[in-house]
CSV table of C-alpha atoms and ligand atoms in Angstrom, one decimal:
chain,number,residue,atom,x,y,z
A,13,MET,CA,-9.2,28.4,-1.4
A,14,ILE,CA,-6.7,25.5,-1.1
A,15,THR,CA,-8.1,22.1,-1.1
A,16,THR,CA,-6.3,18.9,0.0
A,17,PHE,CA,-7.4,15.6,-1.4
A,18,GLU,CA,-6.2,13.2,1.2
A,19,ASP,CA,-8.8,11.2,3.2
A,20,LYS,CA,-6.4,8.4,4.2
A,21,PRO,CA,-3.7,7.8,6.7
A,22,ARG,CA,-0.4,8.7,5.2
A,23,ASP,CA,3.1,7.3,5.5
A,24,LYS,CA,5.4,10.0,6.5
A,25,CYS,CA,8.8,9.3,4.9
A,26,ALA,CA,11.0,7.3,2.6
A,27,VAL,CA,14.7,6.7,3.1
A,28,MET,CA,17.5,5.8,0.6
A,29,GLY,CA,21.2,5.3,0.9
A,30,VAL,CA,24.0,4.3,-1.5
A,31,TYR,CA,27.5,3.2,-0.7
A,32,ASN,CA,30.4,3.0,-3.1
A,33,HIS,CA,29.1,4.3,-6.5
A,34,PRO,CA,30.5,7.2,-8.5
A,35,ARG,CA,27.0,8.2,-9.3
A,36,ALA,CA,25.6,7.7,-5.8
A,37,ALA,CA,23.4,10.8,-6.0
A,38,ASN,CA,21.8,9.7,-9.2
A,39,PHE,CA,21.0,6.3,-7.7
A,40,VAL,CA,19.4,8.0,-4.7
A,41,TYR,CA,17.5,10.4,-6.9
A,42,LEU,CA,15.9,7.6,-8.9
A,43,GLY,CA,15.1,5.6,-5.8
A,44,LEU,CA,13.4,8.6,-4.3
A,45,TYR,CA,11.3,8.8,-7.4
A,46,SER,CA,10.1,5.3,-6.8
A,47,LEU,CA,9.4,6.1,-3.1
A,48,GLN,CA,7.5,9.3,-3.8
A,49,HIS,CA,4.3,7.7,-2.4
A,50,ARG,CA,5.9,7.7,1.0
A,51,GLY,CA,6.3,11.5,1.3
A,52,GLN,CA,5.5,14.4,-1.0
A,53,GLU,CA,6.3,17.6,0.8
A,54,SER,CA,10.0,17.7,0.7
A,55,SER,CA,12.9,15.8,-0.8
A,56,GLY,CA,16.6,15.9,-0.3
A,57,ILE,CA,19.9,14.3,-1.1
A,58,VAL,CA,23.2,14.6,0.8
A,59,THR,CA,26.4,13.2,-0.7
A,60,ASN,CA,29.9,12.5,0.7
A,61,ASP,CA,33.0,13.1,-1.4
A,62,ASN,CA,35.9,11.8,0.8
A,63,GLY,CA,34.5,13.4,3.9
A,64,THR,CA,33.1,16.6,2.3
A,65,PHE,CA,29.3,16.7,2.3
A,66,TYR,CA,27.2,18.3,-0.4
A,67,LYS,CA,23.4,18.7,0.0
A,68,HIS,CA,20.4,19.7,-2.0
A,69,ILE,CA,17.1,19.7,0.0
A,70,ASP,CA,13.9,21.6,-0.7
A,71,MET,CA,10.2,21.6,-0.4
A,72,GLY,CA,8.2,19.8,-3.1
A,73,LEU,CA,8.1,16.6,-5.1
A,74,VAL,CA,11.4,14.9,-6.3
A,75,ALA,CA,10.8,16.2,-9.8
A,76,ASP,CA,10.4,19.8,-8.5
A,77,VAL,CA,13.3,19.7,-6.0
A,78,PHE,CA,15.9,18.4,-8.5
A,79,SER,CA,14.6,20.2,-11.5
A,80,GLU,CA,18.0,21.4,-12.9
A,81,THR,CA,20.8,19.1,-14.2
A,82,SER,CA,23.1,21.4,-12.2
A,83,ASP,CA,21.3,20.3,-8.9
A,84,MET,CA,22.5,16.8,-9.5
A,85,GLU,CA,25.9,17.8,-10.9
A,86,ARG,CA,26.8,19.5,-7.6
A,87,LEU,CA,26.1,16.3,-5.6
A,88,ILE,CA,29.4,14.6,-6.0
A,89,GLY,CA,30.7,11.7,-4.0
A,90,ASN,CA,30.4,8.0,-3.9
A,91,ILE,CA,28.2,7.8,-0.7
A,92,ALA,CA,24.8,9.4,-0.5
A,93,ILE,CA,21.6,9.3,1.4
A,94,GLY,CA,18.2,10.7,0.5
A,95,HIS,CA,14.8,11.4,2.0
A,96,ASN,CA,11.2,12.1,1.0
A,97,ARG,CA,9.0,13.6,3.7
A,98,TYR,CA,5.5,14.3,4.5
A,99,SER,CA,4.6,16.2,7.7
A,100,THR,CA,1.3,17.3,9.2
A,101,THR,CA,-0.1,20.5,7.8
A,102,GLY,CA,1.1,23.6,9.6
A,103,MET,CA,4.4,22.1,10.4
A,104,VAL,CA,5.7,22.1,6.9
A,105,LYS,CA,9.1,23.8,7.2
A,106,LYS,CA,12.1,23.6,5.1
A,107,ILE,CA,14.3,23.5,8.2
A,108,ASN,CA,12.7,20.1,9.0
A,109,ALA,CA,13.3,18.7,5.6
A,110,GLN,CA,15.8,15.8,5.5
A,111,PRO,CA,18.4,14.5,5.4
A,112,LEU,CA,19.6,16.4,8.4
A,113,VAL,CA,23.2,17.3,8.3
A,114,VAL,CA,25.5,18.3,11.3
A,115,SER,CA,29.2,18.8,12.0
A,116,SER,CA,30.6,17.0,15.0
A,117,LYS,CA,34.1,16.4,16.3
A,118,TYR,CA,33.8,13.0,14.5
A,119,GLY,CA,33.3,14.8,11.3
A,120,PRO,CA,30.1,15.6,9.4
A,121,MET,CA,27.0,13.3,9.8
A,122,ALA,CA,23.7,13.1,7.9
A,123,ILE,CA,20.6,11.2,8.7
A,124,SER,CA,17.3,10.2,7.0
A,125,HIS,CA,14.5,8.7,9.2
A,126,ASN,CA,11.1,7.0,8.7
A,127,GLY,CA,9.2,6.5,11.8
A,128,ASN,CA,8.4,8.2,15.1
A,129,PHE,CA,10.1,8.2,18.5
A,130,VAL,CA,7.6,7.8,21.3
A,131,ASN,CA,10.0,9.0,24.0
A,132,SER,CA,11.3,12.0,22.0
A,133,GLN,CA,10.2,14.6,24.5
A,134,VAL,CA,12.0,13.0,27.4
A,135,LEU,CA,15.2,12.8,25.4
A,136,HIS,CA,14.8,16.2,24.0
A,137,ASN,CA,14.3,17.8,27.4
A,138,LYS,CA,17.3,15.9,28.8
A,139,LEU,CA,19.6,16.9,25.9
A,140,GLU,CA,18.5,20.6,26.3
A,141,ASP,CA,19.2,20.4,30.0
A,142,GLU,CA,22.7,19.3,29.1
A,143,GLY,CA,23.1,22.3,26.8
A,144,ALA,CA,22.1,20.9,23.4
A,145,ILE,CA,20.8,23.4,20.9
A,146,PHE,CA,18.3,22.1,18.5
A,147,GLN,CA,18.1,23.4,14.9
A,148,THR,CA,14.9,21.7,13.9
A,149,THR,CA,11.6,20.6,15.5
A,150,THR,CA,11.9,17.0,14.2
A,151,ASP,CA,12.5,14.1,16.6
A,152,THR,CA,15.2,12.8,14.1
A,153,GLU,CA,17.7,15.4,15.3
A,154,ILE,CA,17.8,13.7,18.7
A,155,VAL,CA,19.7,10.8,17.1
A,156,LEU,CA,22.5,13.0,15.9
A,157,HIS,CA,22.9,14.6,19.4
A,158,LEU,CA,22.9,11.3,21.0
A,159,ILE,CA,25.6,9.9,18.7
A,160,ALA,CA,27.7,13.0,19.0
A,161,ARG,CA,27.5,12.9,22.9
A,162,SER,CA,28.0,9.1,23.3
A,163,LYS,CA,31.1,8.2,25.3
A,164,LYS,CA,31.7,5.0,23.4
A,165,GLU,CA,34.9,4.8,21.3
A,166,LYS,CA,33.8,3.3,18.0
A,167,MET,CA,31.1,4.7,15.7
A,168,ILE,CA,29.2,1.4,15.7
A,169,ASP,CA,29.1,1.5,19.5
A,170,LYS,CA,28.0,5.1,19.5
A,171,VAL,CA,25.1,4.3,17.2
A,172,ILE,CA,24.0,1.3,19.2
A,173,ASP,CA,24.3,3.2,22.5
A,174,SER,CA,22.2,6.0,21.0
A,175,MET,CA,19.5,3.8,19.4
A,176,ASP,CA,19.2,1.8,22.6
A,177,ARG,CA,17.9,4.9,24.3
A,178,ILE,CA,15.2,5.6,21.7
A,179,GLN,CA,11.8,4.0,21.8
A,180,GLY,CA,9.5,3.8,18.9
A,181,ALA,CA,9.6,3.2,15.1
A,182,PHE,CA,12.7,4.0,13.2
A,183,SER,CA,14.2,2.9,9.9
A,184,LEU,CA,17.3,5.0,9.4
A,185,ALA,CA,20.0,5.8,6.9
A,186,ILE,CA,23.0,7.5,8.6
A,187,MET,CA,26.0,8.7,6.7
A,188,THR,CA,29.3,9.4,8.4
A,189,ARG,CA,32.7,10.5,6.9
A,190,LYS,CA,33.5,6.9,5.9
A,191,LYS,CA,30.4,4.8,6.3
A,192,LEU,CA,26.8,4.3,5.4
A,193,ILE,CA,24.7,2.9,8.3
A,194,GLY,CA,21.3,1.4,8.2
A,195,VAL,CA,19.2,0.8,11.4
A,196,ARG,CA,15.8,-0.7,12.0
A,197,ASP,CA,14.1,-0.6,15.4
A,198,PRO,CA,13.7,-3.8,17.4
A,199,ARG,CA,10.0,-4.2,16.5
A,200,GLY,CA,10.6,-3.6,12.8
A,201,PHE,CA,7.7,-1.2,12.4
A,202,ARG,CA,8.8,0.2,9.1
A,203,PRO,CA,10.4,-1.7,6.2
A,204,LEU,CA,14.1,-1.2,5.1
A,205,CYS,CA,15.9,-3.4,2.6
A,206,ILE,CA,19.4,-3.9,1.1
A,207,GLY,CA,20.3,-4.2,-2.5
A,208,GLU,CA,23.4,-4.4,-4.6
A,209,LYS,CA,24.4,-3.1,-8.0
A,210,ASP,CA,27.8,-3.1,-9.7
A,211,GLY,CA,29.6,-3.5,-6.3
A,212,ALA,CA,27.6,-0.6,-4.7
A,213,TYR,CA,25.3,-1.2,-1.8
A,214,ILE,CA,21.8,0.3,-1.5
A,215,LEU,CA,19.5,0.9,1.4
A,216,ALA,CA,15.8,1.6,0.6
A,217,SER,CA,12.5,1.8,2.4
A,218,GLU,CA,11.0,-0.5,-0.2
A,219,SER,CA,12.3,-2.8,-2.9
A,220,CYS,CA,10.6,-0.9,-5.7
A,221,ALA,CA,13.5,1.6,-5.3
A,222,LEU,CA,15.9,-1.2,-6.1
A,223,ASP,CA,14.0,-2.2,-9.2
A,224,ILE,CA,14.3,1.2,-10.9
A,225,LEU,CA,18.1,0.9,-10.5
A,226,ASP,CA,18.0,-2.7,-11.8
A,227,ALA,CA,19.7,-3.6,-8.5
A,228,GLU,CA,19.6,-7.0,-6.9
A,229,TYR,CA,17.5,-7.4,-3.8
A,230,ILE,CA,19.7,-8.9,-1.1
A,231,ARG,CA,17.6,-8.9,2.0
A,232,GLU,CA,15.8,-6.8,4.6
A,233,VAL,CA,17.5,-5.1,7.4
A,234,GLU,CA,16.3,-7.3,10.3
A,235,PRO,CA,14.3,-5.7,13.2
A,236,GLY,CA,16.9,-4.6,15.8
A,237,GLU,CA,19.8,-4.8,13.3
A,238,VAL,CA,22.4,-2.2,12.5
A,239,VAL,CA,24.2,-2.7,9.2
A,240,ILE,CA,27.4,-0.9,8.3
A,241,PHE,CA,28.6,-0.5,4.8
A,242,ASP,CA,32.3,0.5,4.5
A,243,LYS,CA,35.5,-0.5,2.8
A,244,ASN,CA,35.2,-3.9,4.5
A,245,GLY,CA,31.8,-4.6,2.8
A,246,ILE,CA,28.7,-5.2,5.0
A,247,SER,CA,28.8,-5.9,8.7
A,248,SER,CA,25.9,-6.6,10.9
A,249,TYR,CA,25.3,-5.7,14.6
A,250,ARG,CA,22.4,-5.9,17.0
A,251,LEU,CA,20.7,-3.4,19.1
A,252,THR,CA,20.4,-4.6,22.7
A,253,GLU,CA,16.6,-4.9,23.1
A,254,LYS,CA,15.3,-8.2,22.0
A,255,ILE,CA,11.6,-8.3,21.5
A,256,LYS,CA,9.0,-9.9,19.2
A,257,ASN,CA,8.7,-7.8,16.1
A,258,SER,CA,5.5,-5.9,15.3
A,259,SER,CA,5.8,-4.7,11.8
A,260,CYS,CA,3.1,-2.3,10.6
A,261,ILE,CA,0.3,-4.4,8.9
A,262,PHE,CA,-1.0,-1.3,7.2
A,263,GLU,CA,2.1,-1.4,5.0
A,264,TYR,CA,0.5,-4.4,3.3
A,265,ILE,CA,-3.0,-2.9,3.2
A,266,TYR,CA,-2.2,0.5,1.7
A,267,PHE,CA,1.1,2.3,2.4
A,268,SER,CA,3.7,0.2,0.4
A,269,ARG,CA,3.7,-0.1,-3.4
A,270,PRO,CA,2.3,-3.4,-4.6
A,271,ASP,CA,5.5,-4.0,-6.6
A,272,SER,CA,7.6,-3.9,-3.4
A,273,ARG,CA,8.6,-6.8,-1.2
A,274,ILE,CA,8.4,-6.0,2.5
A,275,PHE,CA,8.5,-8.1,5.7
A,276,GLY,CA,9.5,-11.2,3.7
A,277,GLU,CA,6.5,-11.0,1.3
A,278,LYS,CA,5.5,-9.4,-2.0
A,279,VAL,CA,3.0,-6.7,-1.3
A,280,ASP,CA,1.0,-7.6,-4.4
A,281,LYS,CA,0.6,-11.2,-3.1
A,282,ALA,CA,-0.5,-10.2,0.4
A,283,ARG,CA,-2.9,-7.5,-0.9
A,284,ARG,CA,-4.5,-10.0,-3.3
A,285,LYS,CA,-5.0,-12.3,-0.4
A,286,LEU,CA,-6.8,-9.5,1.5
A,287,GLY,CA,-9.2,-9.2,-1.4
A,288,LYS,CA,-9.8,-13.0,-1.5
A,289,MET,CA,-10.3,-13.2,2.2
A,290,LEU,CA,-12.7,-10.2,2.0
A,291,ALA,CA,-14.7,-12.1,-0.6
A,292,LEU,CA,-14.8,-15.3,1.4
A,293,GLU,CA,-16.0,-13.4,4.5
A,294,ASN,CA,-18.4,-11.0,2.7
A,295,PRO,CA,-19.7,-12.4,-0.6
A,296,VAL,CA,-22.4,-10.6,-2.5
A,297,ASP,CA,-24.5,-11.1,-5.6
A,298,ALA,CA,-23.3,-8.5,-8.1
A,299,ASP,CA,-22.5,-7.9,-11.8
A,300,ARG,CA,-19.2,-6.0,-11.6
A,301,ILE,CA,-16.3,-5.4,-9.2
A,302,ILE,CA,-14.6,-2.0,-9.3
A,303,SER,CA,-11.8,-0.5,-7.2
A,304,VAL,CA,-11.1,2.9,-5.8
A,305,PRO,CA,-7.9,3.5,-7.8
A,306,ASP,CA,-5.0,3.1,-7.4
A,307,SER,CA,-4.5,1.8,-3.9
A,308,SER,CA,-7.4,-0.7,-3.9
A,309,ASN,CA,-6.7,-2.2,-7.4
A,310,THR,CA,-4.9,-5.3,-6.2
A,311,ALA,CA,-7.4,-6.1,-3.4
A,312,ALA,CA,-10.2,-5.7,-5.9
A,313,LEU,CA,-8.5,-8.1,-8.3
A,314,GLY,CA,-8.3,-10.6,-5.4
A,315,TYR,CA,-12.0,-10.2,-4.6
A,316,ALA,CA,-12.8,-10.7,-8.3
A,317,GLN,CA,-10.6,-13.9,-8.5
A,318,GLU,CA,-12.3,-15.4,-5.5
A,319,THR,CA,-15.9,-14.6,-6.6
A,320,GLY,CA,-15.6,-15.0,-10.3
A,321,ILE,CA,-17.4,-11.7,-10.8
A,322,ARG,CA,-15.9,-9.5,-13.6
A,323,PHE,CA,-13.4,-6.8,-12.6
A,324,GLU,CA,-13.9,-3.6,-14.5
A,325,ILE,CA,-12.3,-0.1,-14.4
A,326,GLY,CA,-15.3,1.9,-13.1
A,327,LEU,CA,-13.5,4.9,-11.8
A,328,ILE,CA,-10.7,6.9,-13.5
A,329,ARG,CA,-8.3,8.7,-11.3
A,330,ASN,CA,-6.6,11.9,-12.4
A,331,HIS,CA,-2.9,11.6,-11.6
A,332,TYR,CA,-1.9,15.1,-12.4
A,333,ILE,CA,-3.5,17.3,-9.8
A,334,GLY,CA,-0.9,17.1,-7.0
A,335,ARG,CA,-1.8,17.0,-3.4
A,336,THR,CA,-3.4,20.4,-3.2
A,337,PHE,CA,-5.4,22.5,-5.6
A,338,ILE,CA,-6.6,26.1,-5.8
A,339,HIS,CA,-10.3,25.8,-5.7
A,340,PRO,CA,-11.6,27.9,-8.6
A,341,VAL,CA,-15.4,27.1,-8.3
A,342,GLN,CA,-16.2,27.1,-4.6
A,343,THR,CA,-19.9,26.5,-5.1
A,344,MET,CA,-19.4,23.3,-7.2
A,345,ARG,CA,-20.7,20.3,-5.2
A,346,ASP,CA,-18.3,17.4,-4.6
A,347,PHE,CA,-15.6,19.3,-6.4
A,348,ASN,CA,-12.8,17.8,-4.4
A,349,VAL,CA,-13.7,14.3,-5.5
A,350,ARG,CA,-14.7,15.2,-9.1
A,351,ILE,CA,-11.3,16.7,-9.8
A,352,LYS,CA,-9.7,13.4,-8.7
A,353,PHE,CA,-12.2,10.7,-9.9
A,354,ASN,CA,-14.5,10.3,-12.8
A,355,PRO,CA,-16.9,7.4,-13.4
A,356,VAL,CA,-17.0,5.2,-16.5
A,357,LYS,CA,-20.7,5.3,-17.1
A,358,GLY,CA,-20.8,2.4,-19.6
A,359,VAL,CA,-19.4,0.1,-17.0
A,360,LEU,CA,-21.8,1.2,-14.2
A,361,LYS,CA,-25.2,1.7,-15.9
A,362,ASN,CA,-27.9,-0.6,-14.5
A,363,LYS,CA,-25.3,-2.8,-12.9
A,364,ARG,CA,-25.0,-4.1,-9.3
A,365,ILE,CA,-21.5,-2.8,-8.3
A,366,VAL,CA,-19.1,-4.0,-5.7
A,367,VAL,CA,-16.7,-1.2,-4.8
A,368,VAL,CA,-13.5,-2.4,-3.1
A,369,GLU,CA,-11.7,0.1,-0.9
A,370,ASP,CA,-8.6,-0.6,1.0
A,371,SER,CA,-9.5,1.4,4.1
A,372,ILE,CA,-11.8,4.1,5.4
A,373,ALA,CA,-10.5,6.9,7.6
A,374,ARG,CA,-13.0,9.8,7.6
A,375,GLY,CA,-15.3,8.3,4.9
A,376,THR,CA,-16.0,11.7,3.3
A,377,THR,CA,-14.3,10.8,-0.1
A,378,LEU,CA,-16.1,7.4,-0.3
A,379,ARG,CA,-19.4,9.0,0.4
A,380,TYR,CA,-19.0,11.3,-2.6
A,381,LEU,CA,-17.8,8.4,-4.7
A,382,VAL,CA,-20.9,6.4,-3.8
A,383,ARG,CA,-23.1,9.3,-4.9
A,384,MET,CA,-21.0,9.7,-8.1
A,385,LEU,CA,-21.5,6.0,-9.0
A,386,ARG,CA,-25.2,6.2,-8.4
A,387,ASN,CA,-25.5,9.3,-10.5
A,388,ALA,CA,-23.6,7.4,-13.2
A,389,GLY,CA,-26.4,4.8,-13.3
A,390,ALA,CA,-25.2,2.0,-10.8
A,391,LYS,CA,-28.3,0.0,-9.7
A,392,GLU,CA,-26.8,-1.2,-6.4
A,393,ILE,CA,-23.6,-0.3,-4.6
A,394,HIS,CA,-21.9,-2.7,-2.2
A,395,VAL,CA,-18.9,-1.4,-0.4
A,396,ARG,CA,-16.2,-3.9,0.7
A,397,VAL,CA,-13.2,-2.8,2.7
A,398,SER,CA,-10.0,-4.9,2.6
A,399,SER,CA,-9.1,-3.9,6.2
A,400,PRO,CA,-10.9,-3.8,9.6
A,401,PRO,CA,-12.5,-0.5,10.8
A,402,ILE,CA,-9.8,2.0,11.8
A,403,LEU,CA,-10.6,2.8,15.4
A,404,TYR,CA,-7.4,4.3,16.9
A,405,PRO,CA,-4.6,6.6,15.9
A,406,CYS,CA,-1.1,5.6,15.0
A,407,TYR,CA,2.0,6.7,17.0
A,408,TYR,CA,4.6,4.9,14.9
A,409,GLY,CA,5.1,7.2,11.9
A,410,MET,CA,1.8,7.3,10.1
A,411,ASP,CA,-0.2,10.5,9.8
A,412,PHE,CA,-3.7,9.6,10.9
A,413,PRO,CA,-6.8,11.7,11.4
A,414,THR,CA,-7.6,12.2,15.1
A,415,LYS,CA,-9.7,9.6,16.9
A,416,GLU,CA,-12.7,12.0,16.7
A,417,GLU,CA,-12.3,12.2,12.9
A,418,LEU,CA,-12.0,8.4,12.4
A,419,ILE,CA,-15.5,7.5,11.3
A,420,ALA,CA,-15.4,4.0,12.7
A,421,SER,CA,-14.6,5.2,16.1
A,422,GLN,CA,-17.7,7.4,16.1
A,423,MET,CA,-20.3,5.3,14.3
A,424,SER,CA,-21.5,1.7,14.1
A,425,ILE,CA,-21.0,-0.1,10.8
A,426,GLU,CA,-24.7,0.3,10.0
A,427,GLU,CA,-24.4,4.0,10.7
A,428,ILE,CA,-21.4,4.2,8.4
A,429,ARG,CA,-23.3,2.4,5.7
A,430,GLU,CA,-26.1,4.9,6.0
A,431,PHE,CA,-23.6,7.8,5.9
A,432,LEU,CA,-22.1,6.4,2.8
A,433,GLN,CA,-25.5,5.8,1.3
A,434,ALA,CA,-24.3,2.3,0.2
A,435,ASP,CA,-26.7,-0.7,-0.2
A,436,THR,CA,-24.3,-2.8,1.9
A,437,LEU,CA,-21.0,-2.3,3.7
A,438,HIS,CA,-18.6,-4.9,5.1
A,439,TYR,CA,-15.1,-4.8,6.4
A,440,LEU,CA,-12.5,-7.5,6.5
A,441,SER,CA,-12.2,-9.0,10.0
A,442,LEU,CA,-9.0,-8.6,12.1
A,443,GLU,CA,-8.7,-12.4,12.0
A,444,GLY,CA,-9.1,-12.4,8.2
A,445,LEU,CA,-6.4,-9.7,7.9
A,446,LEU,CA,-3.9,-11.7,10.1
A,447,ASN,CA,-4.7,-14.9,8.1
A,448,SER,CA,-3.9,-13.1,4.8
A,449,VAL,CA,-0.3,-12.1,5.7
A,450,PRO,CA,2.7,-14.3,6.3
A,451,ARG,CA,3.0,-15.2,10.0
A,452,GLU,CA,5.9,-17.6,10.2
A,453,ASN,CA,8.7,-15.1,11.0
A,454,CYS,CA,6.8,-12.0,11.4
A,455,GLY,CA,4.6,-10.4,14.1
A,456,TYR,CA,2.5,-7.4,13.4
A,457,CYS,CA,1.3,-4.2,14.9
A,458,THR,CA,-2.5,-3.9,14.5
A,459,ALA,CA,-3.0,-1.1,17.0
A,460,CYS,CA,-5.1,1.2,14.7
A,461,PHE,CA,-7.6,-1.6,14.4
A,462,SER,CA,-7.3,-3.4,17.8
A,463,GLY,CA,-6.0,-0.7,20.2
A,464,GLU,CA,-3.2,-3.1,21.2
A,465,TYR,CA,-0.2,-0.8,21.1
A,466,PRO,CA,3.2,-2.6,21.0
A,467,ILE,CA,4.7,0.3,22.9
A,468,VAL,CA,2.3,2.1,25.1
A,469,PRO,CA,2.3,5.7,23.8
A,470,ASP,CA,3.0,8.3,26.4
A,471,HIS,CA,0.0,10.5,25.9
A,472,LYS,CA,1.7,13.4,27.6
A,473,VAL,CA,4.5,13.1,25.1
A,474,ILE,CA,2.1,13.0,22.1
A,475,LYS,CA,0.1,16.0,23.5
A,476,HIS,CA,3.3,17.9,24.0
A,477,GLN,CA,4.4,17.1,20.4
A,478,LEU,CA,1.2,18.4,19.0
A,479,GLU,CA,1.1,21.5,21.1
A,480,ASN,CA,4.7,22.5,20.4
A,481,GLY,CA,4.8,21.7,16.8
A,482,ILE,CA,7.3,18.9,17.2
A,483,VAL,CA,7.0,16.8,14.1
A,484,THR,CA,7.8,13.2,13.5
A,485,ASP,CA,9.3,11.4,10.5
B,508,LIG,FE1,0.7,0.4,11.3
B,508,LIG,FE2,0.4,0.0,13.9
B,508,LIG,FE3,0.4,2.5,12.9
B,508,LIG,FE4,-1.7,0.9,12.4
B,508,LIG,S1,-1.0,1.6,14.5
B,508,LIG,S2,-0.6,2.2,11.0
B,508,LIG,S3,-0.7,-1.1,12.2
B,508,LIG,S4,2.1,1.0,12.9
């Protein structure tokens, strides 16, 4: 029996790009390592050596895909893009792994995408009616078809023309014969930043990928911006649609790494504020604060700072089990959780414990954890969640459980508390969440909490995507 361990929404992809470095592939490789949390099912790099493209793409983690020195040695060229991908179970196919590469009359092109196009089916049908033949079932391939068919003269106009027709979330790295191009959708759902090292330019989903290269963070690609890196340096263009941005607030709660900077703020700082706000809204008399590692560590520290209650490591997470596991002892209760977490009994025994969790999707893992903590001797268990209840699915590039599987859309908070067997349960309010993140130059999508979708999803499209195995990135 194969067991999966995930009980959280998941980000689907990471993108990387490097322009003008003799070891471009090595830079991308290291960056993809840092961005492994954004996608663990496939990884790939495509390089460009004076217009000849080389690729290495396979299923698995970065460390598995590029396991031989020869894999990297083959990837010559001073421009490169890379991608880590996660896709929904059952749709995991090597053919959909990115970067996607095609030949066109303008030369070879490659693309890496993080996001989801909400009008992909309409575009897909139209392109097929016009004779396009699709090689994959990802929505990303649509971009390449649109660029190749655009009647505009210059490459930049082809890109703008194509991206103007696409609705949804996209942070892209596109490589042509002579250029590296970065694009972010007008609402800026997913992050994308620019760095520089030794005269080379770098595009990355998160700034932690720049840190590993010791590269300088320059800035974010703005929502609705197209940046081109070529022999003239960087140039900036705009997509036509001008609209208030709605960056994904969940990136601050859970998806992005705390050592990254996104949407103009350090994730660590924003996440700490979430914990502090949670403490202000939902204080409790307790002896120790613990986190559900690793994603809740920072919020738990914020909660501890605000309350003055001691933070302790009460749960140890096993980092070496991978995302799936062959279940050897099917009868062992709570096995899935026990293989991943173990309690530190000395910290918990006879103590009133606050458990800080960043979010609850199905609630099944947390229920096991509460039981585990009680068995380890905790006297009281108070669950505090550093985000509001997740009520709705995401259509902008996150893999969420269905609405029916989201516990908060099926139960009241009191019913969830009872399900978890916690002494108390409180969530951060939506207002508290918005007050914890920088608001000056940034608007946010909060749709999974509020139901207010920045782009109304076409449910027929979503249904069709699901029924036909069309996957998003
Ligand atoms: Fe982020 Fe909006 Fe998706 Fe929620 S619905 S995960 S806030 S993009």
